[in-house]
Amino acid sequence: MLNKVSQRIMERVLELSQNNLDENKVPIAAVIFDPQAKKIISEAKNTDDPLGHAEMHAIRKATKKLKQDRLNGLDIYVTIEPCPMCAYAISKVNLTKVYFGCEDQKGGGIFNGVKVYSNSNIWKPEVISHVYESESRNLIQQFFKNKRKNKAL
Protein backbone atom coordinates (compact mmCIF):
# COMPACT_ATOMS: atom_id res chain seq x y z
CA MET A 1 0.00 0.00 0.00
CA LEU A 2 1.29 3.45 -0.92
CA ASN A 3 1.62 6.13 1.70
CA LYS A 4 -0.25 9.43 1.23
CA VAL A 5 2.79 11.22 -0.22
CA SER A 6 3.39 8.54 -2.84
CA GLN A 7 -0.29 8.56 -3.71
CA ARG A 8 -0.17 12.33 -4.28
CA ILE A 9 2.93 12.05 -6.45
CA MET A 10 1.36 9.33 -8.58
CA GLU A 11 -1.82 11.40 -8.87
CA ARG A 12 0.36 14.25 -10.18
CA VAL A 13 1.83 11.85 -12.77
CA LEU A 14 -1.68 10.92 -13.86
CA GLU A 15 -2.68 14.59 -14.06
CA LEU A 16 0.30 15.38 -16.29
CA SER A 17 -0.49 12.30 -18.38
CA GLN A 18 -4.09 13.44 -18.76
CA ASN A 19 -2.82 16.86 -19.90
CA ASN A 20 -0.85 15.13 -22.65
CA LEU A 21 -3.88 13.05 -23.63
CA ASP A 22 -5.95 16.24 -23.84
CA GLU A 23 -3.32 17.60 -26.24
CA ASN A 24 -3.53 14.39 -28.33
CA LYS A 25 -0.04 13.33 -27.20
CA VAL A 26 1.11 10.06 -25.64
CA PRO A 27 -0.21 10.21 -22.05
CA ILE A 28 3.01 9.40 -20.24
CA ALA A 29 4.57 11.55 -17.54
CA ALA A 30 7.31 11.25 -14.95
CA VAL A 31 8.03 12.95 -11.64
CA ILE A 32 11.31 12.80 -9.74
CA PHE A 33 10.74 13.16 -6.01
CA ASP A 34 13.01 13.63 -3.01
CA PRO A 35 11.46 11.58 -0.18
CA GLN A 36 13.80 13.10 2.44
CA ALA A 37 12.95 16.71 1.61
CA LYS A 38 9.41 15.69 0.58
CA LYS A 39 9.53 17.78 -2.59
CA ILE A 40 9.26 17.33 -6.32
CA ILE A 41 12.60 17.89 -8.03
CA SER A 42 11.39 17.67 -11.63
CA GLU A 43 8.46 16.61 -13.74
CA ALA A 44 8.03 16.02 -17.45
CA LYS A 45 5.69 14.67 -20.10
CA ASN A 46 6.42 12.70 -23.24
CA THR A 47 7.06 14.85 -26.29
CA ASP A 48 6.61 14.03 -29.97
CA ASP A 49 10.36 13.43 -30.35
CA PRO A 50 11.12 9.67 -30.64
CA LEU A 51 13.62 10.07 -27.79
CA GLY A 52 11.37 12.48 -25.91
CA HIS A 53 10.37 10.11 -23.15
CA ALA A 54 9.11 11.67 -19.94
CA GLU A 55 11.68 9.82 -17.84
CA MET A 56 14.57 11.18 -19.92
CA HIS A 57 13.27 14.75 -19.69
CA ALA A 58 12.68 14.45 -15.93
CA ILE A 59 16.17 13.02 -15.38
CA ARG A 60 17.80 15.81 -17.43
CA LYS A 61 15.86 18.47 -15.54
CA ALA A 62 16.76 16.96 -12.16
CA THR A 63 20.48 16.59 -12.88
CA LYS A 64 20.61 20.13 -14.23
CA LYS A 65 18.65 21.58 -11.31
CA LEU A 66 20.75 19.75 -8.71
CA LYS A 67 23.99 20.27 -10.68
CA GLN A 68 25.00 16.63 -10.29
CA ASP A 69 25.17 13.48 -12.40
CA ARG A 70 23.72 11.08 -9.85
CA LEU A 71 20.29 11.16 -8.26
CA ASN A 72 20.92 8.89 -5.28
CA GLY A 73 18.12 8.93 -2.74
CA LEU A 74 15.54 10.21 -5.23
CA ASP A 75 12.57 8.31 -6.64
CA ILE A 76 10.90 8.41 -10.05
CA TYR A 77 7.17 7.94 -10.64
CA VAL A 78 5.99 7.06 -14.16
CA THR A 79 2.70 6.31 -15.85
CA ILE A 80 3.86 3.12 -17.53
CA GLU A 81 6.72 0.63 -17.21
CA PRO A 82 9.86 2.36 -18.47
CA CYS A 83 11.23 1.21 -21.82
CA PRO A 84 14.75 -0.28 -21.95
CA MET A 85 16.31 3.11 -22.75
CA CYS A 86 14.63 4.79 -19.78
CA ALA A 87 15.18 1.85 -17.43
CA TYR A 88 18.89 2.00 -18.23
CA ALA A 89 18.99 5.79 -17.75
CA ILE A 90 17.26 5.37 -14.37
CA SER A 91 20.00 2.91 -13.44
CA LYS A 92 22.83 5.15 -14.70
CA VAL A 93 21.76 8.07 -12.48
CA ASN A 94 21.20 5.77 -9.46
CA LEU A 95 17.58 6.63 -8.75
CA THR A 96 16.57 4.72 -5.63
CA LYS A 97 13.01 3.66 -6.49
CA VAL A 98 10.88 3.38 -9.61
CA TYR A 99 7.10 3.58 -9.19
CA PHE A 100 4.99 2.89 -12.26
CA GLY A 101 1.37 2.37 -13.16
CA CYS A 102 0.84 -0.33 -15.76
CA GLU A 103 3.15 -2.77 -17.45
CA ASP A 104 4.13 -2.25 -21.07
CA GLN A 105 3.86 -5.74 -22.58
CA LYS A 106 5.37 -4.64 -25.89
CA GLY A 107 7.93 -2.01 -24.99
CA GLY A 108 8.72 -2.36 -21.31
CA GLY A 109 12.23 -2.78 -20.04
CA ILE A 110 11.77 -3.93 -16.44
CA PHE A 111 9.29 -6.83 -16.32
CA ASN A 112 8.90 -7.20 -20.07
CA GLY A 113 11.25 -7.18 -23.03
CA VAL A 114 14.97 -7.11 -22.21
CA LYS A 115 14.46 -6.82 -18.43
CA VAL A 116 17.26 -4.30 -17.94
CA TYR A 117 17.55 -4.83 -14.19
CA SER A 118 18.30 -8.53 -14.61
CA ASN A 119 21.83 -7.52 -15.70
CA SER A 120 24.20 -8.03 -12.77
CA ASN A 121 26.51 -5.18 -13.79
CA ILE A 122 24.16 -2.25 -13.24
CA TRP A 123 22.54 -0.33 -10.40
CA LYS A 124 19.15 -1.83 -9.56
CA PRO A 125 16.54 0.50 -8.15
CA GLU A 126 13.70 -0.86 -6.07
CA VAL A 127 10.64 -1.29 -8.31
CA ILE A 128 7.13 -0.61 -7.06
CA SER A 129 4.76 -1.56 -9.85
CA HIS A 130 1.06 -1.53 -10.63
CA VAL A 131 0.48 1.76 -8.81
CA TYR A 132 -2.83 3.24 -9.98
CA GLU A 133 -2.65 0.53 -12.62
CA SER A 134 -6.17 0.80 -14.04
CA GLU A 135 -6.02 4.61 -14.25
CA SER A 136 -2.69 4.43 -16.05
CA ARG A 137 -3.85 1.73 -18.44
CA ASN A 138 -7.07 3.63 -19.18
CA LEU A 139 -5.11 6.71 -20.25
CA ILE A 140 -2.93 4.68 -22.63
CA GLN A 141 -5.92 2.78 -24.03
CA GLN A 142 -7.85 6.02 -24.54
CA PHE A 143 -4.94 7.50 -26.49
CA PHE A 144 -4.83 4.57 -28.91
CA LYS A 145 -8.62 4.47 -29.16
CA ASN A 146 -8.57 8.17 -30.13
CA LYS A 147 -5.81 7.51 -32.66
CA ARG A 148 -7.79 4.71 -34.32
CA LYS A 149 -10.93 6.84 -34.35
CA ASN A 150 -9.12 9.80 -35.92
CA LYS A 151 -7.52 7.53 -38.51
CA ALA A 152 -10.97 6.28 -39.55
CA LEU A 153 -12.21 9.82 -40.16
Coordinates of C-alpha atoms in Angstrom, one line a residue:
M1 CA 0.0 0.0 0.0
L2 CA 1.3 3.5 -0.9
N3 CA 1.6 6.1 1.7
K4 CA -0.3 9.4 1.2
V5 CA 2.8 11.2 -0.2
S6 CA 3.4 8.5 -2.8
Q7 CA -0.3 8.6 -3.7
R8 CA -0.2 12.3 -4.3
I9 CA 2.9 12.1 -6.5
M10 CA 1.4 9.3 -8.6
E11 CA -1.8 11.4 -8.9
R12 CA 0.4 14.3 -10.2
V13 CA 1.8 11.9 -12.8
L14 CA -1.7 10.9 -13.9
E15 CA -2.7 14.6 -14.1
L16 CA 0.3 15.4 -16.3
S17 CA -0.5 12.3 -18.4
Q18 CA -4.1 13.4 -18.8
N19 CA -2.8 16.9 -19.9
N20 CA -0.9 15.1 -22.6
L21 CA -3.9 13.1 -23.6
D22 CA -6.0 16.2 -23.8
E23 CA -3.3 17.6 -26.2
N24 CA -3.5 14.4 -28.3
K25 CA 0.0 13.3 -27.2
V26 CA 1.1 10.1 -25.6
P27 CA -0.2 10.2 -22.1
I28 CA 3.0 9.4 -20.2
A29 CA 4.6 11.5 -17.5
A30 CA 7.3 11.3 -15.0
V31 CA 8.0 13.0 -11.6
I32 CA 11.3 12.8 -9.7
F33 CA 10.7 13.2 -6.0
D34 CA 13.0 13.6 -3.0
P35 CA 11.5 11.6 -0.2
Q36 CA 13.8 13.1 2.4
A37 CA 12.9 16.7 1.6
K38 CA 9.4 15.7 0.6
K39 CA 9.5 17.8 -2.6
I40 CA 9.3 17.3 -6.3
I41 CA 12.6 17.9 -8.0
S42 CA 11.4 17.7 -11.6
E43 CA 8.5 16.6 -13.7
A44 CA 8.0 16.0 -17.4
K45 CA 5.7 14.7 -20.1
N46 CA 6.4 12.7 -23.2
T47 CA 7.1 14.8 -26.3
D48 CA 6.6 14.0 -30.0
D49 CA 10.4 13.4 -30.3
P50 CA 11.1 9.7 -30.6
L51 CA 13.6 10.1 -27.8
G52 CA 11.4 12.5 -25.9
H53 CA 10.4 10.1 -23.1
A54 CA 9.1 11.7 -19.9
E55 CA 11.7 9.8 -17.8
M56 CA 14.6 11.2 -19.9
H57 CA 13.3 14.7 -19.7
A58 CA 12.7 14.4 -15.9
I59 CA 16.2 13.0 -15.4
R60 CA 17.8 15.8 -17.4
K61 CA 15.9 18.5 -15.5
A62 CA 16.8 17.0 -12.2
T63 CA 20.5 16.6 -12.9
K64 CA 20.6 20.1 -14.2
K65 CA 18.6 21.6 -11.3
L66 CA 20.8 19.7 -8.7
K67 CA 24.0 20.3 -10.7
Q68 CA 25.0 16.6 -10.3
D69 CA 25.2 13.5 -12.4
R70 CA 23.7 11.1 -9.9
L71 CA 20.3 11.2 -8.3
N72 CA 20.9 8.9 -5.3
G73 CA 18.1 8.9 -2.7
L74 CA 15.5 10.2 -5.2
D75 CA 12.6 8.3 -6.6
I76 CA 10.9 8.4 -10.0
Y77 CA 7.2 7.9 -10.6
V78 CA 6.0 7.1 -14.2
T79 CA 2.7 6.3 -15.8
I80 CA 3.9 3.1 -17.5
E81 CA 6.7 0.6 -17.2
P82 CA 9.9 2.4 -18.5
C83 CA 11.2 1.2 -21.8
P84 CA 14.8 -0.3 -21.9
M85 CA 16.3 3.1 -22.7
C86 CA 14.6 4.8 -19.8
A87 CA 15.2 1.9 -17.4
Y88 CA 18.9 2.0 -18.2
A89 CA 19.0 5.8 -17.8
I90 CA 17.3 5.4 -14.4
S91 CA 20.0 2.9 -13.4
K92 CA 22.8 5.2 -14.7
V93 CA 21.8 8.1 -12.5
N94 CA 21.2 5.8 -9.5
L95 CA 17.6 6.6 -8.8
T96 CA 16.6 4.7 -5.6
K97 CA 13.0 3.7 -6.5
V98 CA 10.9 3.4 -9.6
Y99 CA 7.1 3.6 -9.2
F100 CA 5.0 2.9 -12.3
G101 CA 1.4 2.4 -13.2
C102 CA 0.8 -0.3 -15.8
E103 CA 3.1 -2.8 -17.4
D104 CA 4.1 -2.3 -21.1
Q105 CA 3.9 -5.7 -22.6
K106 CA 5.4 -4.6 -25.9
G107 CA 7.9 -2.0 -25.0
G108 CA 8.7 -2.4 -21.3
G109 CA 12.2 -2.8 -20.0
I110 CA 11.8 -3.9 -16.4
F111 CA 9.3 -6.8 -16.3
N112 CA 8.9 -7.2 -20.1
G113 CA 11.3 -7.2 -23.0
V114 CA 15.0 -7.1 -22.2
K115 CA 14.5 -6.8 -18.4
V116 CA 17.3 -4.3 -17.9
Y117 CA 17.6 -4.8 -14.2
S118 CA 18.3 -8.5 -14.6
N119 CA 21.8 -7.5 -15.7
S120 CA 24.2 -8.0 -12.8
N121 CA 26.5 -5.2 -13.8
I122 CA 24.2 -2.3 -13.2
W123 CA 22.5 -0.3 -10.4
K124 CA 19.1 -1.8 -9.6
P125 CA 16.5 0.5 -8.1
E126 CA 13.7 -0.9 -6.1
V127 CA 10.6 -1.3 -8.3
I128 CA 7.1 -0.6 -7.1
S129 CA 4.8 -1.6 -9.8
H130 CA 1.1 -1.5 -10.6
V131 CA 0.5 1.8 -8.8
Y132 CA -2.8 3.2 -10.0
E133 CA -2.7 0.5 -12.6
S134 CA -6.2 0.8 -14.0
E135 CA -6.0 4.6 -14.3
S136 CA -2.7 4.4 -16.1
R137 CA -3.9 1.7 -18.4
N138 CA -7.1 3.6 -19.2
L139 CA -5.1 6.7 -20.2
I140 CA -2.9 4.7 -22.6
Q141 CA -5.9 2.8 -24.0
Q142 CA -7.9 6.0 -24.5
F143 CA -4.9 7.5 -26.5
F144 CA -4.8 4.6 -28.9
K145 CA -8.6 4.5 -29.2
N146 CA -8.6 8.2 -30.1
K147 CA -5.8 7.5 -32.7
R148 CA -7.8 4.7 -34.3
K149 CA -10.9 6.8 -34.4
N150 CA -9.1 9.8 -35.9
K151 CA -7.5 7.5 -38.5
A152 CA -11.0 6.3 -39.5
L153 CA -12.2 9.8 -40.2

